[in-house]
PDB file of C-alpha atoms in Angstrom:
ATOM      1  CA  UNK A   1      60.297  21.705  81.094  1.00  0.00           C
ATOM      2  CA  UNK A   2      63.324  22.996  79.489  1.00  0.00           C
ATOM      3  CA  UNK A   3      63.488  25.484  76.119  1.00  0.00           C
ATOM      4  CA  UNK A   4      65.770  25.017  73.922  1.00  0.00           C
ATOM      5  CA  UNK A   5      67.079  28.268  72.056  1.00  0.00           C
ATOM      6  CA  UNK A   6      68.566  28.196  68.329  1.00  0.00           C
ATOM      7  CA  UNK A   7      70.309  31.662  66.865  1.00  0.00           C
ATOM      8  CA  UNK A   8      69.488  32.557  63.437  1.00  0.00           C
ATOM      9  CA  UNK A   9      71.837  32.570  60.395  1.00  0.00           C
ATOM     10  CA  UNK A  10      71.148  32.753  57.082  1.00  0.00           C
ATOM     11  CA  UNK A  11      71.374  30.649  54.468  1.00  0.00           C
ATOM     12  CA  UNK A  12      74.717  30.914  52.438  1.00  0.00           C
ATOM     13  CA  UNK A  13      76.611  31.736  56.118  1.00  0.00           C
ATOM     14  CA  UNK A  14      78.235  29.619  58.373  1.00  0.00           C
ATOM     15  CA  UNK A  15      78.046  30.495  62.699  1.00  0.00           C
ATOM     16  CA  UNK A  16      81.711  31.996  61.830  1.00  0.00           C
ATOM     17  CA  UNK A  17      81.034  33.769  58.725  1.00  0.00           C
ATOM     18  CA  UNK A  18      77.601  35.291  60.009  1.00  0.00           C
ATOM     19  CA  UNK A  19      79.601  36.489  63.079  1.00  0.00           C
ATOM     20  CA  UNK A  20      82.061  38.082  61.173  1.00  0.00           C
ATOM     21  CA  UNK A  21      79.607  39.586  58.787  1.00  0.00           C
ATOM     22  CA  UNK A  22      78.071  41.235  61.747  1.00  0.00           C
ATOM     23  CA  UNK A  23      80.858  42.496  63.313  1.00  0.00           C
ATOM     24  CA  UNK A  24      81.686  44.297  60.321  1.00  0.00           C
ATOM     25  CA  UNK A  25      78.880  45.630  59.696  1.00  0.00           C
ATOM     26  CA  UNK A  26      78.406  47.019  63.343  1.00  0.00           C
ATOM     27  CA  UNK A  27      81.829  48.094  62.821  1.00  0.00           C
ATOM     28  CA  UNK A  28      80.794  50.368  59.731  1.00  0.00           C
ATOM     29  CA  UNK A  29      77.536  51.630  61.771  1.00  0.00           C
ATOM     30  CA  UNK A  30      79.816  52.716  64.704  1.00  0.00           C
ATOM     31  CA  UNK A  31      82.367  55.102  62.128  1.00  0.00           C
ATOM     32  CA  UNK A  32      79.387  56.794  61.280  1.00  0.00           C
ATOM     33  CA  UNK A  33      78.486  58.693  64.568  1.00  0.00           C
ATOM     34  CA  UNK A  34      74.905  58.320  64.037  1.00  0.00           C
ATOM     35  CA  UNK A  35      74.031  59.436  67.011  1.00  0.00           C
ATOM     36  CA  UNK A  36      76.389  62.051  67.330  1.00  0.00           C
ATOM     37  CA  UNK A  37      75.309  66.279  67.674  1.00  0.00           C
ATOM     38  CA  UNK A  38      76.236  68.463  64.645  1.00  0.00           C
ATOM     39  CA  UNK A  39      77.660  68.417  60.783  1.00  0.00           C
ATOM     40  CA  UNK A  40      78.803  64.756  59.490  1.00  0.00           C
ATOM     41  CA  UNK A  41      80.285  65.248  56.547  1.00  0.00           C
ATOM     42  CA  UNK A  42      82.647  67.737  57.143  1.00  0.00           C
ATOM     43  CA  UNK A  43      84.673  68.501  60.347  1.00  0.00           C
ATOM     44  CA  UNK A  44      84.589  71.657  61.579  1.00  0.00           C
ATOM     45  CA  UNK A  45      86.470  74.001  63.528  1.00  0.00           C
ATOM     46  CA  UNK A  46      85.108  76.707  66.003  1.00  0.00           C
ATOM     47  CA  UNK A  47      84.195  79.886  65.246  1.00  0.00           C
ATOM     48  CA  UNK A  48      86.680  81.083  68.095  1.00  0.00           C
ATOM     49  CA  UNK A  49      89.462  79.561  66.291  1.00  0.00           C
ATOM     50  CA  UNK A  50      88.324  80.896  62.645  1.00  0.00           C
ATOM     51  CA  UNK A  51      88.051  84.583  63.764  1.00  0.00           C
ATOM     52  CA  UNK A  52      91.559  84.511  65.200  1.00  0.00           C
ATOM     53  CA  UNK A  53      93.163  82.763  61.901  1.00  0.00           C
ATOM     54  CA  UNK A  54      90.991  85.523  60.117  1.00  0.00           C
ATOM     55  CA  UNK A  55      92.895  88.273  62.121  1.00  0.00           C
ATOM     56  CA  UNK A  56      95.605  86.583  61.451  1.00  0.00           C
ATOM     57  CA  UNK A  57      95.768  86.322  57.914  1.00  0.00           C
ATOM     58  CA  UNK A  58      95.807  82.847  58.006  1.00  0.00           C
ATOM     59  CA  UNK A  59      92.344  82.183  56.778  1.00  0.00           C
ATOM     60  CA  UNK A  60      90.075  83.475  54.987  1.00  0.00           C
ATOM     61  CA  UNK A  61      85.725  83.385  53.939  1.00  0.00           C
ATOM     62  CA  UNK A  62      85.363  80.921  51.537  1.00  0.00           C
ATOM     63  CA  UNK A  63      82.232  81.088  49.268  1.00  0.00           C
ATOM     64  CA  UNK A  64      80.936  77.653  47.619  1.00  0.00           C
ATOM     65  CA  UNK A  65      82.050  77.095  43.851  1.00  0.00           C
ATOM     66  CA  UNK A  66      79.883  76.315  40.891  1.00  0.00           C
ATOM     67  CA  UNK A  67      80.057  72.840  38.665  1.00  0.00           C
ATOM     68  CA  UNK A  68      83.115  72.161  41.650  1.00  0.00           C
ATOM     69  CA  UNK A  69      83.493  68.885  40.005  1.00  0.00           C
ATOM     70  CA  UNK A  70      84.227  69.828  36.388  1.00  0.00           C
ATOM     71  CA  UNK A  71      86.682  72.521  37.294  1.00  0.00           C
ATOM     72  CA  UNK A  72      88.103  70.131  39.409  1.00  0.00           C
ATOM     73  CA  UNK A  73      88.297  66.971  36.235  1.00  0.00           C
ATOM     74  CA  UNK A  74      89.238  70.132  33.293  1.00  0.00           C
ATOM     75  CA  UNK A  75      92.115  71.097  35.940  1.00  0.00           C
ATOM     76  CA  UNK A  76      91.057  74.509  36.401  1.00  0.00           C
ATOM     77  CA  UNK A  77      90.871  74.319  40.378  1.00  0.00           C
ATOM     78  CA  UNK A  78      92.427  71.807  43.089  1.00  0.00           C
ATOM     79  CA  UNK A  79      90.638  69.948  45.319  1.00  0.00           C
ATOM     80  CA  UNK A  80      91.843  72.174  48.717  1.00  0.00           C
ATOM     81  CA  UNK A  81      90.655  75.304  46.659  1.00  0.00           C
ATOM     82  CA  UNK A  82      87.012  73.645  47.148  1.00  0.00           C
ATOM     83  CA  UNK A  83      85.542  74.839  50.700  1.00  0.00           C
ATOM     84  CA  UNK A  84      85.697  72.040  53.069  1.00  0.00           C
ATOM     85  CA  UNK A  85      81.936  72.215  54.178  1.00  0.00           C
ATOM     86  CA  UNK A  86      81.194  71.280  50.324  1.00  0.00           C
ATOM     87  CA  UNK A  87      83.565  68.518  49.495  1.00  0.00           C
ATOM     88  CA  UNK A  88      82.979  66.388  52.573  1.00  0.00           C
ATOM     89  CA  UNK A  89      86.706  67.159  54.324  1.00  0.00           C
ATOM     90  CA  UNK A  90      88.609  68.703  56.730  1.00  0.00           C
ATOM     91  CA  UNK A  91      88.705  72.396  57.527  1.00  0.00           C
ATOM     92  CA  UNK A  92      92.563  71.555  57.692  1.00  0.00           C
ATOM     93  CA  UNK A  93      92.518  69.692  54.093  1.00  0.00           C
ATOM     94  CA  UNK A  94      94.140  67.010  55.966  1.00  0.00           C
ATOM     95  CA  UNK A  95      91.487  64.969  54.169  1.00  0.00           C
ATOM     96  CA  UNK A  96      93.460  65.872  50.815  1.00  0.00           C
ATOM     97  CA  UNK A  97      96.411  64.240  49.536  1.00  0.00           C
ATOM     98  CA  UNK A  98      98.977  66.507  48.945  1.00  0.00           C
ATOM     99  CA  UNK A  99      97.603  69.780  49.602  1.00  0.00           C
ATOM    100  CA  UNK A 100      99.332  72.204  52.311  1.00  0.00           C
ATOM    101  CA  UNK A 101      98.004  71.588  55.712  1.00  0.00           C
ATOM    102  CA  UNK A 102      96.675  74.520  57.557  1.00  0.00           C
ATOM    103  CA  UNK A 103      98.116  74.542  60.849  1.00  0.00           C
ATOM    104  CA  UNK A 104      96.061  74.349  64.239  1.00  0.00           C
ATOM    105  CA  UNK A 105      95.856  76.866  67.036  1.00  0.00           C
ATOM    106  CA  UNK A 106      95.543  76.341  70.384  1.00  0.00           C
ATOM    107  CA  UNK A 107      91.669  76.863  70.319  1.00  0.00           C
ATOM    108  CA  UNK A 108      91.507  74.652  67.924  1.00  0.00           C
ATOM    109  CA  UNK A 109      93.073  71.848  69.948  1.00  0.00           C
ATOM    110  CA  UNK A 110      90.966  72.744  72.617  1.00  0.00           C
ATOM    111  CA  UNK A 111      88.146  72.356  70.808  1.00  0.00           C
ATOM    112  CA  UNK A 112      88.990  69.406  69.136  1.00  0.00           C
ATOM    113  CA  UNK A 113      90.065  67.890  72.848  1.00  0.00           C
ATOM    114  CA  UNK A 114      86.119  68.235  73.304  1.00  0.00           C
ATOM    115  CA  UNK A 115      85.992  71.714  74.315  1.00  0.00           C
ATOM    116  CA  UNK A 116      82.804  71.806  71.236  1.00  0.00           C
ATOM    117  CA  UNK A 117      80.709  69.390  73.959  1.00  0.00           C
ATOM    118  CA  UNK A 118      79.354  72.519  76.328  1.00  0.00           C
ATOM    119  CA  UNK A 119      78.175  74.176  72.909  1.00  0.00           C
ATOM    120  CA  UNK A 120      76.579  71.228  71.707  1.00  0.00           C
ATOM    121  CA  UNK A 121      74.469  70.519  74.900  1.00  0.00           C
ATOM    122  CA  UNK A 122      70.710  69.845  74.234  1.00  0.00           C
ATOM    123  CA  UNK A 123      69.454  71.422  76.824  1.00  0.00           C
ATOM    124  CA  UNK A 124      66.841  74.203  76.367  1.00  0.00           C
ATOM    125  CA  UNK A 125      69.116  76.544  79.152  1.00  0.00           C
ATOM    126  CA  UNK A 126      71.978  76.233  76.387  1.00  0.00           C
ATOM    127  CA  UNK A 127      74.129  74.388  78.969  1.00  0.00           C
ATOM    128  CA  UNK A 128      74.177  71.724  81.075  1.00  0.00           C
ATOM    129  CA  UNK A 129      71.666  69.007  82.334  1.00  0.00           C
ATOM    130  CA  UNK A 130      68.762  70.443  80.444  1.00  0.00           C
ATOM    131  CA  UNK A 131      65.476  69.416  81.897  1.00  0.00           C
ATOM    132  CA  UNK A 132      64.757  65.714  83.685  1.00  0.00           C
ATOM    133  CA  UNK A 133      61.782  65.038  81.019  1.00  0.00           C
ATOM    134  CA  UNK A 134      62.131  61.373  82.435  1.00  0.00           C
ATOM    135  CA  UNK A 135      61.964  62.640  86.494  1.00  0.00           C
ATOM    136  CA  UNK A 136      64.602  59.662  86.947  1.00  0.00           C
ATOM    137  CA  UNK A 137      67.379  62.457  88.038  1.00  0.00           C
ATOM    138  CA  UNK A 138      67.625  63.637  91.865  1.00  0.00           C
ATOM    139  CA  UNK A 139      65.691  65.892  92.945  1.00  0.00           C
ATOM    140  CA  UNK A 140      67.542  69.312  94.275  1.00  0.00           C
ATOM    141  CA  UNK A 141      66.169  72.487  95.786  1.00  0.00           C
ATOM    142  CA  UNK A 142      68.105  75.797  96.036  1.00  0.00           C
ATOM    143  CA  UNK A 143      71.590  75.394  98.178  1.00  0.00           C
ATOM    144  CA  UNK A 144      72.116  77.661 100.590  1.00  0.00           C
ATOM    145  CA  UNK A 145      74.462  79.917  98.377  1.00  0.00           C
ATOM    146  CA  UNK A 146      70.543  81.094  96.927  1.00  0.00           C
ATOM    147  CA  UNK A 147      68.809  81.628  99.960  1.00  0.00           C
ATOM    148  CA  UNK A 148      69.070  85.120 101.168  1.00  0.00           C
ATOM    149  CA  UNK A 149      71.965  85.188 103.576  1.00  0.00           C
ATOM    150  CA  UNK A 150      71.212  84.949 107.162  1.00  0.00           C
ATOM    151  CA  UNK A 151      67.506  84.062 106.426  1.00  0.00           C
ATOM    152  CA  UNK A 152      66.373  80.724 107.634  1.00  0.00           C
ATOM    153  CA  UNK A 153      63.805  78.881 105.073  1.00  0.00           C
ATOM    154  CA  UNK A 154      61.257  79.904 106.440  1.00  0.00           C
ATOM    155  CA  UNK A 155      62.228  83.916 106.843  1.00  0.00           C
ATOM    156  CA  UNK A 156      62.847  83.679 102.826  1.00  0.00           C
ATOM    157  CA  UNK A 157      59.295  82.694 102.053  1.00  0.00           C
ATOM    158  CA  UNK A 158      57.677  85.614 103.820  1.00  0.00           C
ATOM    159  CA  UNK A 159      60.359  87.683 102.543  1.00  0.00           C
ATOM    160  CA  UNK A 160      58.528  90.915 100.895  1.00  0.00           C
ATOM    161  CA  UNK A 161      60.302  92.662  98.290  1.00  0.00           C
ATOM    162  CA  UNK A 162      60.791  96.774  99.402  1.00  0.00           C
ATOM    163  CA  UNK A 163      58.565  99.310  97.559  1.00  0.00           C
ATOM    164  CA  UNK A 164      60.170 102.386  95.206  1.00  0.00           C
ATOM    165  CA  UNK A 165      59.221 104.498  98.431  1.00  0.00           C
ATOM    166  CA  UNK A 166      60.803 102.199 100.769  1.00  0.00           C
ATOM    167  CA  UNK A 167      63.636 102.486  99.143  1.00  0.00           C
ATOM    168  CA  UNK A 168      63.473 106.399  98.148  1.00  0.00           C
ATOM    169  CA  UNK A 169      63.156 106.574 101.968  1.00  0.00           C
ATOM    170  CA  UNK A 170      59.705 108.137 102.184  1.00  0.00           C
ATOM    171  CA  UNK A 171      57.817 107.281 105.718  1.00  0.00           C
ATOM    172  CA  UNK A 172      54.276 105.612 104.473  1.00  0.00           C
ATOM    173  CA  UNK A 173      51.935 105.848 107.425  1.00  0.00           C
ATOM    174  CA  UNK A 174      49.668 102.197 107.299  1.00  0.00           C
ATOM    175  CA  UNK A 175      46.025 102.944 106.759  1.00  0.00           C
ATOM    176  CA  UNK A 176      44.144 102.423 110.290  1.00  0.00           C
ATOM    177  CA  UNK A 177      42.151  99.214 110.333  1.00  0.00           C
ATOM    178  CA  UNK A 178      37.864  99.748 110.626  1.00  0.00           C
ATOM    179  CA  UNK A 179      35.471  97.342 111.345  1.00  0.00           C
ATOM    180  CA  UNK A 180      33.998  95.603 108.674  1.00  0.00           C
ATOM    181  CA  UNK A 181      35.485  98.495 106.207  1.00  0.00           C
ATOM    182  CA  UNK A 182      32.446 100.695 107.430  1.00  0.00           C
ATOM    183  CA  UNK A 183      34.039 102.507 110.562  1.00  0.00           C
TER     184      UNK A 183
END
């Protein structure tokens, strides 16, 4: 016995239109980086990159500006004289027509070439794989680099750290063993 499938498509679409509806829409869902680490509605620069430009003289702390919008429509500021973080854009007001372009230092094409992925790792060591919550990764004990040199596997686990006398270099005579504790 054979089933037969049938796709859905709403009324008012044809199979071409509803395809191309979707695609658009998926399109739309993909520029907004939904699942992506971080600020999205600015982008940012490291602070690497900012402290040099700040030694520099080519930046500078910018503090957030009351009623931005009405200064902005009565002509009293610019748009690039808005911080970045609070009108959506570009720490290089690349997002603003018109307005000089700050130009990029190396760091900041580094970082922009994905050098912000280590900082933006989720994992609880700050770096790196982070924990296997799912136990689906391999499994790996300590390579041979952190075993203690010239001790077999074995040797390391009955490996006893020295004492503050040990190491001061004072001669501990072992209590004699009695019977039972009694003799």
């Amino acid at each position: 016995a054979s089933t037969t499938l049938y796709e859905y498509i709403p009324s008012g679409f044809t199979k071409a239109s509803w395809k191309a509806f979707q695609d658009k829409e998926s399109k739309k869902k993909a520029a907004k980086g939904l699942g992506r680490m971080g600020p999205k509605g600015f982008k940012s620069r490291s602070f690497q990159s900012f402290q040099e430009a700040l030694e520099r003289g080519e930046a500078k702390h910018m503090m957030p500006v009351e009623n931005a919008e009405k200064r902005i429509k009565s002509g009293e500021l610019k748009l690039e004289d808005i911080p970045y973080m609070q009108r959506g854009g570009s720490w290089d007001n690349s997002d603003v027509k018109g307005a000089k372009k700050v130009s990029w230092l190396k760091s900041d094409k580094d970082y922009a070439n994905g050098g912000f992925l280590k900082e933006q790792s989720v994992s609880v060591f700050g770096f790196g794989k982070g924990l296997d919550w799912t136990g689906q990764r391999d499994k790996t004990g300590p390579s041979s680099t952190e075993r203690r040199q010239g001790m077999s596997v074995e040797q390391a686990k009955k490996y006893q750290a020295p004492t503050v006398s040990q190491l001061k270099g004072d001669v501990v005579e072992k209590p004699k063993k009695k019977m039972f504790g009694l003799f």
